[in-house]
Amino acid sequence: MADLYAVDVSMNLAATVPDAVLCELRRHLGHEGTSDGLAEDADDYLLWADRGPARRIGGVLVGELIRTGRGWALTVRQEVHAEVMEQVDALIETLAFHSATEGVVGQIRFYEDEVPDLLLTRSGELERVSLSRLPESKL
């Protein structure tokens, strides 16, 4: 049994996202180079850099950040090990602060579970809602 999570994030980021946040996001997406030109630390795990077929959650692993007329569009679908989920949560919280998307921006699911937790942004605050704890009449 693996301790993996399926992490899906889709949000628009404001045009005012600081360069430091974009640089960190690009690094975790596996884009080469950083704005300061420093090489990445070999021990620093890239959270969203995997691409190709997913091993446990099915489908494809992706991570894209694209400039738009209003800011940035981000889509991520990754298998993430439990040991780095704290870092993933922190990154998503940072992005939620700069999100131009209100409401659902993603989901996180332990790969063996059927029901995910939803990720919502409200006025720059991230909220994680467990759907498995909702009464069946609300599903």
Coordinates of N, CA, C and O in Angstrom, one line a residue:
M1 N 0.8 -1.2 0.0 CA 0.0 0.0 0.0 C 0.9 1.2 0.0 O 1.8 1.3 0.8
A2 N 0.6 2.2 -0.8 CA 1.3 3.4 -0.9 C 0.5 4.5 -0.2 O -0.7 4.5 -0.2
D3 N 1.3 5.5 0.3 CA 0.6 6.7 0.9 C 0.6 7.8 -0.1 O 1.3 8.8 0.0
L4 N -0.2 7.6 -1.1 CA -0.3 8.6 -2.2 C -1.7 9.4 -2.2 O -2.7 8.8 -1.8
Y5 N -1.6 10.6 -2.6 CA -2.8 11.4 -2.8 C -2.9 11.9 -4.2 O -1.9 12.1 -4.9
A6 N -4.1 12.0 -4.7 CA -4.4 12.6 -6.0 C -4.7 14.0 -5.7 O -5.6 14.4 -4.9
V7 N -3.9 14.9 -6.3 CA -4.1 16.4 -6.1 C -4.4 17.0 -7.4 O -3.7 16.9 -8.4
D8 N -5.6 17.6 -7.5 CA -6.1 18.3 -8.7 C -6.3 19.8 -8.3 O -7.0 20.1 -7.4
V9 N -5.7 20.7 -9.0 CA -5.8 22.1 -8.8 C -6.0 22.8 -10.1 O -5.3 22.6 -11.1
S10 N -7.1 23.6 -10.2 CA -7.3 24.5 -11.4 C -7.8 25.8 -10.9 O -8.9 25.9 -10.3
M11 N -7.0 26.8 -11.2 CA -7.4 28.2 -10.8 C -6.7 29.2 -11.7 O -5.8 28.9 -12.4
N12 N -7.3 30.4 -11.6 CA -6.7 31.6 -12.3 C -6.1 32.4 -11.2 O -6.6 32.6 -10.1
L13 N -4.9 32.8 -11.5 CA -4.1 33.7 -10.5 C -4.2 35.1 -11.1 O -4.1 35.4 -12.3
A14 N -4.2 36.0 -10.1 CA -4.3 37.5 -10.5 C -3.0 37.9 -11.2 O -1.9 37.3 -11.0
A15 N -3.0 38.9 -12.0 CA -1.9 39.5 -12.6 C -0.9 40.0 -11.7 O 0.3 40.2 -12.0
T16 N -1.3 40.3 -10.4 CA -0.5 40.9 -9.4 C 0.3 39.9 -8.6 O 0.9 40.3 -7.6
V17 N 0.3 38.6 -9.0 CA 1.1 37.6 -8.2 C 2.6 38.0 -8.2 O 3.1 38.3 -9.2
P18 N 3.2 38.1 -7.0 CA 4.6 38.5 -6.9 C 5.5 37.5 -7.7 O 5.2 36.3 -7.8
D19 N 6.5 38.1 -8.2 CA 7.5 37.3 -9.0 C 8.1 36.1 -8.2 O 8.3 35.0 -8.7
A20 N 8.3 36.3 -6.9 CA 8.8 35.2 -6.0 C 7.8 34.1 -6.0 O 8.3 32.9 -6.0
V21 N 6.5 34.3 -5.9 CA 5.6 33.2 -5.9 C 5.5 32.5 -7.3 O 5.5 31.3 -7.3
L22 N 5.5 33.3 -8.3 CA 5.6 32.7 -9.7 C 6.8 31.8 -9.9 O 6.8 30.7 -10.5
C23 N 8.0 32.3 -9.4 CA 9.2 31.6 -9.5 C 9.2 30.3 -8.8 O 9.6 29.2 -9.3
E24 N 8.6 30.3 -7.6 CA 8.5 29.1 -6.8 C 7.5 28.1 -7.4 O 7.8 26.9 -7.5
L25 N 6.4 28.6 -8.0 CA 5.5 27.8 -8.6 C 6.1 27.1 -9.9 O 6.0 25.9 -10.1
R26 N 6.8 27.9 -10.7 CA 7.4 27.4 -11.9 C 8.4 26.3 -11.5 O 8.6 25.3 -12.2
R27 N 9.2 26.5 -10.5 CA 10.2 25.5 -10.0 C 9.5 24.2 -9.7 O 9.9 23.2 -10.1
H28 N 8.4 24.3 -8.9 CA 7.7 23.1 -8.5 C 7.0 22.4 -9.7 O 6.8 21.2 -9.7
L29 N 6.7 23.2 -10.8 CA 6.1 22.6 -12.0 C 7.2 21.9 -12.8 O 6.9 21.3 -13.9
G30 N 8.5 22.1 -12.5 CA 9.6 21.5 -13.2 C 10.1 22.3 -14.3 O 10.9 21.8 -15.2
H31 N 9.7 23.6 -14.4 CA 10.3 24.5 -15.5 C 11.7 24.8 -15.2 O 12.1 25.0 -14.0
E32 N 12.5 24.8 -16.2 CA 14.0 25.0 -16.0 C 14.3 26.4 -15.6 O 13.6 27.3 -16.1
G33 N 15.3 26.5 -14.8 CA 15.8 27.9 -14.4 C 14.9 28.6 -13.4 O 13.7 28.2 -13.3
T34 N 15.4 29.6 -12.8 CA 14.6 30.4 -11.9 C 15.0 31.9 -12.2 O 15.9 32.1 -12.9
S35 N 14.2 32.8 -11.7 CA 14.4 34.2 -12.1 C 15.8 34.7 -11.6 O 16.3 35.6 -12.1
D36 N 16.3 34.1 -10.5 CA 17.6 34.5 -10.0 C 18.7 33.7 -10.6 O 19.9 34.0 -10.2
G37 N 18.4 32.8 -11.4 CA 19.5 32.0 -12.1 C 20.2 30.9 -11.3 O 21.1 30.3 -11.8
L38 N 19.7 30.8 -10.0 CA 20.4 29.8 -9.2 C 19.9 28.4 -9.5 O 18.7 28.2 -9.8
A39 N 20.8 27.4 -9.5 CA 20.4 26.0 -9.7 C 19.6 25.5 -8.5 O 19.8 25.9 -7.3
E40 N 18.6 24.6 -8.7 CA 17.9 24.1 -7.6 C 18.7 23.2 -6.8 O 19.6 22.5 -7.2
D41 N 18.4 23.1 -5.5 CA 19.0 22.2 -4.5 C 18.7 20.8 -4.9 O 17.5 20.5 -5.1
A42 N 19.6 19.9 -4.9 CA 19.4 18.5 -5.3 C 18.4 17.8 -4.3 O 17.7 16.9 -4.7
D43 N 18.4 18.2 -3.1 CA 17.5 17.6 -2.0 C 16.1 18.2 -2.0 O 15.3 17.8 -1.3
D44 N 15.9 19.3 -2.8 CA 14.6 19.9 -2.8 C 13.7 19.2 -3.8 O 13.9 19.2 -5.0
Y45 N 12.6 18.6 -3.2 CA 11.6 17.9 -4.0 C 10.7 18.8 -4.8 O 10.1 19.7 -4.2
L46 N 10.6 18.5 -6.1 CA 9.7 19.3 -6.9 C 8.3 18.7 -6.8 O 8.1 17.5 -7.2
L47 N 7.3 19.4 -6.3 CA 6.0 18.9 -5.9 C 5.1 18.5 -7.1 O 4.4 17.5 -7.1
W48 N 5.2 19.3 -8.2 CA 4.3 19.1 -9.3 C 5.0 18.9 -10.7 O 4.5 19.3 -11.7
A49 N 6.1 18.3 -10.7 CA 6.9 18.2 -11.9 C 6.7 16.9 -12.7 O 7.2 16.8 -13.8
D50 N 6.0 15.9 -12.1 CA 5.8 14.7 -12.9 C 4.9 14.9 -14.0 O 3.9 15.6 -14.0
R51 N 5.1 14.1 -15.1 CA 4.3 14.2 -16.3 C 4.2 12.7 -16.8 O 5.0 11.9 -16.5
G52 N 3.1 12.5 -17.6 CA 2.9 11.2 -18.1 C 1.8 10.4 -17.4 O 1.0 10.9 -16.6
P53 N 1.7 9.1 -17.7 CA 0.7 8.3 -17.0 C 0.9 8.2 -15.5 O 2.0 8.1 -15.0
A54 N -0.2 8.3 -14.8 CA -0.2 8.2 -13.3 C -0.1 6.7 -13.0 O -0.7 5.8 -13.7
R55 N 0.6 6.4 -12.0 CA 0.8 5.0 -11.6 C -0.3 4.4 -10.8 O -0.7 3.3 -10.9
R56 N -0.9 5.2 -9.9 CA -1.9 4.7 -9.0 C -3.3 5.3 -9.1 O -4.3 4.7 -8.9
I57 N -3.4 6.6 -9.5 CA -4.7 7.3 -9.5 C -5.4 7.3 -10.9 O -6.5 7.7 -11.0
G58 N -4.7 6.7 -11.9 CA -5.3 6.7 -13.2 C -5.1 8.0 -13.9 O -4.8 9.0 -13.3
G59 N -5.3 8.0 -15.2 CA -5.2 9.2 -16.0 C -3.7 9.7 -16.2 O -2.8 8.9 -16.2
V60 N -3.6 11.0 -16.4 CA -2.3 11.6 -16.8 C -1.9 12.6 -15.7 O -2.8 13.3 -15.2
L61 N -0.6 12.7 -15.4 CA -0.1 13.7 -14.6 C 0.3 14.9 -15.4 O 1.0 14.8 -16.4
V62 N -0.2 16.1 -15.0 CA 0.1 17.3 -15.7 C 0.4 18.4 -14.7 O 0.1 18.4 -13.5
G63 N 0.9 19.5 -15.3 CA 1.2 20.7 -14.5 C 1.5 21.8 -15.5 O 2.5 21.8 -16.1
E64 N 0.5 22.8 -15.7 CA 0.7 23.8 -16.6 C 0.4 25.2 -16.0 O -0.6 25.3 -15.3
L65 N 1.2 26.2 -16.3 CA 1.0 27.5 -16.0 C 1.1 28.4 -17.2 O 2.1 28.3 -17.9
I66 N 0.0 29.1 -17.6 CA -0.1 29.8 -18.8 C -0.5 31.3 -18.5 O -1.4 31.5 -17.8
R67 N 0.2 32.2 -19.1 CA -0.1 33.6 -19.0 C -1.4 33.9 -19.8 O -1.5 33.4 -20.9
T68 N -2.3 34.6 -19.2 CA -3.5 35.0 -19.9 C -3.6 36.6 -19.9 O -2.8 37.3 -19.3
G69 N -4.6 37.1 -20.5 CA -4.8 38.5 -20.5 C -5.1 39.1 -19.2 O -4.9 40.3 -19.0
R70 N -5.6 38.3 -18.2 CA -5.9 38.8 -16.9 C -5.0 38.3 -15.8 O -5.2 38.6 -14.6
G71 N -4.0 37.5 -16.1 CA -3.1 37.0 -15.1 C -2.5 35.7 -15.5 O -1.9 35.6 -16.6
W72 N -2.8 34.6 -14.8 CA -2.3 33.3 -15.0 C -3.3 32.2 -14.9 O -4.2 32.3 -14.0
A73 N -3.2 31.2 -15.7 CA -4.1 30.0 -15.6 C -3.2 28.8 -15.2 O -2.2 28.6 -15.8
L74 N -3.7 28.1 -14.1 CA -2.9 27.0 -13.6 C -3.8 25.8 -13.5 O -4.9 25.8 -13.1
T75 N -3.2 24.7 -14.0 CA -3.9 23.4 -13.9 C -2.8 22.3 -13.5 O -1.8 22.3 -14.1
V76 N -3.1 21.6 -12.4 CA -2.2 20.6 -11.9 C -3.0 19.3 -11.6 O -4.1 19.4 -11.0
R77 N -2.5 18.2 -12.0 CA -3.0 16.9 -11.6 C -1.8 16.0 -11.3 O -1.0 15.7 -12.2
Q78 N -1.6 15.7 -10.0 CA -0.4 14.9 -9.6 C -0.7 13.9 -8.6 O -1.7 13.9 -7.9
E79 N 0.2 12.9 -8.5 CA 0.2 11.9 -7.4 C 1.3 12.4 -6.5 O 2.4 12.7 -6.8
V80 N 0.9 12.6 -5.2 CA 1.7 13.2 -4.2 C 1.9 12.3 -3.0 O 0.9 11.8 -2.5
H81 N 3.1 12.1 -2.6 CA 3.3 11.2 -1.4 C 3.0 11.9 -0.2 O 3.1 13.1 -0.1
A82 N 2.5 11.2 0.8 CA 2.0 11.8 2.1 C 3.1 12.6 2.8 O 2.8 13.6 3.4
E83 N 4.4 12.2 2.6 CA 5.5 12.9 3.3 C 5.6 14.3 2.8 O 6.2 15.1 3.6
V84 N 5.1 14.7 1.6 CA 5.3 16.1 1.2 C 3.9 16.8 1.1 O 3.9 17.9 0.6
M85 N 2.9 16.2 1.7 CA 1.6 16.9 1.6 C 1.5 18.2 2.4 O 0.8 19.1 2.0
E86 N 2.3 18.3 3.4 CA 2.4 19.6 4.2 C 2.9 20.7 3.3 O 2.4 21.8 3.3
Q87 N 3.9 20.4 2.4 CA 4.5 21.3 1.5 C 3.4 21.7 0.4 O 3.3 22.8 0.0
V88 N 2.7 20.7 -0.1 CA 1.7 20.9 -1.1 C 0.6 21.8 -0.5 O 0.2 22.7 -1.2
D89 N 0.1 21.5 0.7 CA -0.9 22.3 1.3 C -0.4 23.8 1.4 O -1.2 24.7 1.2
A90 N 0.8 24.0 1.8 CA 1.4 25.3 2.0 C 1.4 26.0 0.6 O 1.1 27.2 0.5
L91 N 1.8 25.3 -0.4 CA 1.9 25.9 -1.8 C 0.5 26.3 -2.2 O 0.2 27.4 -2.7
I92 N -0.5 25.4 -2.0 CA -1.9 25.7 -2.5 C -2.4 26.9 -1.7 O -3.1 27.8 -2.2
E93 N -2.1 27.0 -0.4 CA -2.6 28.1 0.4 C -2.0 29.5 -0.1 O -2.7 30.5 -0.2
T94 N -0.7 29.4 -0.5 CA -0.1 30.6 -1.0 C -0.8 31.0 -2.3 O -1.1 32.2 -2.6
L95 N -1.0 30.0 -3.2 CA -1.7 30.3 -4.5 C -3.1 30.8 -4.2 O -3.6 31.7 -5.0
A96 N -3.8 30.3 -3.3 CA -5.2 30.7 -3.0 C -5.2 32.2 -2.6 O -6.2 32.9 -3.0
F97 N -4.2 32.7 -1.9 CA -4.2 34.1 -1.5 C -4.1 35.0 -2.8 O -4.6 36.1 -2.7
H98 N -3.5 34.5 -3.8 CA -3.4 35.2 -5.1 C -4.4 34.8 -6.1 O -4.3 35.2 -7.3
S99 N -5.4 34.0 -5.8 CA -6.3 33.4 -6.7 C -7.3 34.5 -7.2 O -7.9 35.2 -6.4
A100 N -7.6 34.4 -8.5 CA -8.7 35.2 -9.0 C -10.0 34.4 -9.2 O -11.0 34.9 -9.7
T101 N -9.9 33.1 -8.7 CA -11.0 32.2 -8.8 C -11.7 32.1 -7.4 O -11.0 31.9 -6.4
E102 N -13.0 32.3 -7.4 CA -13.7 32.1 -6.1 C -14.4 30.8 -6.2 O -14.9 30.4 -7.3
G103 N -14.5 30.1 -5.1 CA -15.2 28.8 -5.1 C -14.3 27.6 -5.3 O -13.1 27.7 -4.8
V104 N -14.7 26.6 -5.9 CA -13.9 25.3 -6.0 C -12.7 25.6 -6.9 O -12.8 26.0 -8.1
V105 N -11.5 25.2 -6.4 CA -10.3 25.3 -7.2 C -9.5 24.0 -7.3 O -8.5 23.9 -7.9
G106 N -10.1 23.0 -6.6 CA -9.4 21.7 -6.7 C -10.0 20.7 -5.8 O -11.0 20.9 -5.1
Q107 N -9.3 19.6 -5.7 CA -9.6 18.5 -4.8 C -8.4 17.7 -4.4 O -7.4 17.6 -5.2
I108 N -8.5 17.1 -3.3 CA -7.4 16.2 -2.8 C -8.1 14.9 -2.3 O -9.1 14.9 -1.6
R109 N -7.5 13.7 -2.8 CA -8.1 12.5 -2.4 C -7.0 11.5 -2.1 O -6.1 11.3 -2.9
F110 N -7.1 10.7 -1.0 CA -6.2 9.6 -0.8 C -6.5 8.6 -1.9 O -7.7 8.4 -2.2
Y111 N -5.5 8.1 -2.6 CA -5.7 7.4 -3.8 C -6.7 6.2 -3.7 O -7.3 5.8 -4.7
E112 N -6.8 5.6 -2.5 CA -7.7 4.5 -2.4 C -9.1 4.9 -2.0 O -10.1 4.1 -2.0
D113 N -9.3 6.2 -1.6 CA -10.7 6.7 -1.3 C -11.5 7.0 -2.5 O -10.9 7.3 -3.6
E114 N -12.8 6.9 -2.4 CA -13.7 7.2 -3.5 C -14.1 8.7 -3.5 O -14.4 9.2 -4.6
V115 N -14.1 9.3 -2.4 CA -14.6 10.7 -2.3 C -13.5 11.6 -1.9 O -12.8 11.4 -0.9
P116 N -13.3 12.7 -2.6 CA -12.2 13.7 -2.3 C -12.7 14.7 -1.3 O -13.9 14.9 -1.0
D117 N -11.7 15.5 -0.8 CA -12.0 16.7 -0.1 C -11.9 17.8 -1.2 O -11.0 17.8 -2.0
L118 N -12.8 18.8 -1.2 CA -12.8 19.9 -2.1 C -11.9 21.0 -1.5 O -11.9 21.2 -0.3
L119 N -11.3 21.7 -2.5 CA -10.5 22.9 -2.1 C -11.3 24.1 -2.6 O -11.6 24.2 -3.8
L120 N -11.6 25.1 -1.7 CA -12.3 26.2 -2.1 C -11.6 27.5 -1.7 O -10.9 27.5 -0.7
T121 N -11.7 28.5 -2.5 CA -11.1 29.8 -2.1 C -12.3 30.8 -1.9 O -13.2 30.8 -2.7
R122 N -12.1 31.6 -0.9 CA -13.1 32.6 -0.6 C -12.3 33.8 -0.1 O -11.7 33.8 1.0
S123 N -12.3 34.9 -0.9 CA -11.5 36.1 -0.6 C -10.1 35.8 -0.2 O -9.6 36.4 0.8
G124 N -9.4 35.0 -1.0 CA -8.0 34.7 -0.8 C -7.7 33.7 0.3 O -6.6 33.3 0.6
E125 N -8.8 33.1 1.0 CA -8.6 32.1 2.0 C -8.9 30.8 1.4 O -9.9 30.6 0.7
L126 N -8.1 29.8 1.8 CA -8.3 28.4 1.3 C -9.1 27.7 2.4 O -8.9 27.7 3.6
E127 N -10.1 26.9 1.9 CA -10.9 26.1 2.8 C -10.9 24.7 2.2 O -11.1 24.5 1.0
R128 N -10.8 23.7 3.0 CA -10.8 22.3 2.6 C -12.1 21.7 3.2 O -12.3 21.6 4.4
V129 N -12.9 21.2 2.3 CA -14.2 20.6 2.7 C -14.2 19.1 2.5 O -14.1 18.7 1.3
S130 N -14.5 18.4 3.5 CA -14.5 16.9 3.3 C -15.9 16.5 2.9 O -16.9 16.7 3.6
L131 N -16.0 15.9 1.7 CA -17.3 15.5 1.2 C -17.7 14.2 1.8 O -18.9 13.9 1.9
S132 N -16.8 13.4 2.4 CA -17.1 12.1 3.0 C -17.8 12.3 4.3 O -18.4 11.4 4.8
R133 N -17.8 13.5 4.9 CA -18.4 13.8 6.2 C -19.8 14.4 6.0 O -20.5 14.7 7.0
L134 N -20.2 14.7 4.7 CA -21.5 15.3 4.5 C -22.5 14.2 4.6 O -22.3 13.1 4.1
P135 N -23.7 14.6 5.0 CA -24.8 13.6 5.0 C -25.1 13.2 3.6 O -25.0 14.0 2.7
E136 N -25.6 12.0 3.4 CA -25.8 11.5 2.0 C -26.9 12.3 1.3 O -26.8 12.5 0.1
S137 N -27.8 13.0 2.0 CA -28.8 13.8 1.3 C -28.2 15.0 0.7 O -28.8 15.6 -0.2
K138 N -27.0 15.4 1.1 CA -26.3 16.6 0.5 C -25.4 16.2 -0.7 O -24.8 17.1 -1.3
L139 N -25.1 15.0 -0.9 CA -24.2 14.5 -2.0 C -24.9 14.5 -3.3 O -26.0 14.3 -3.6

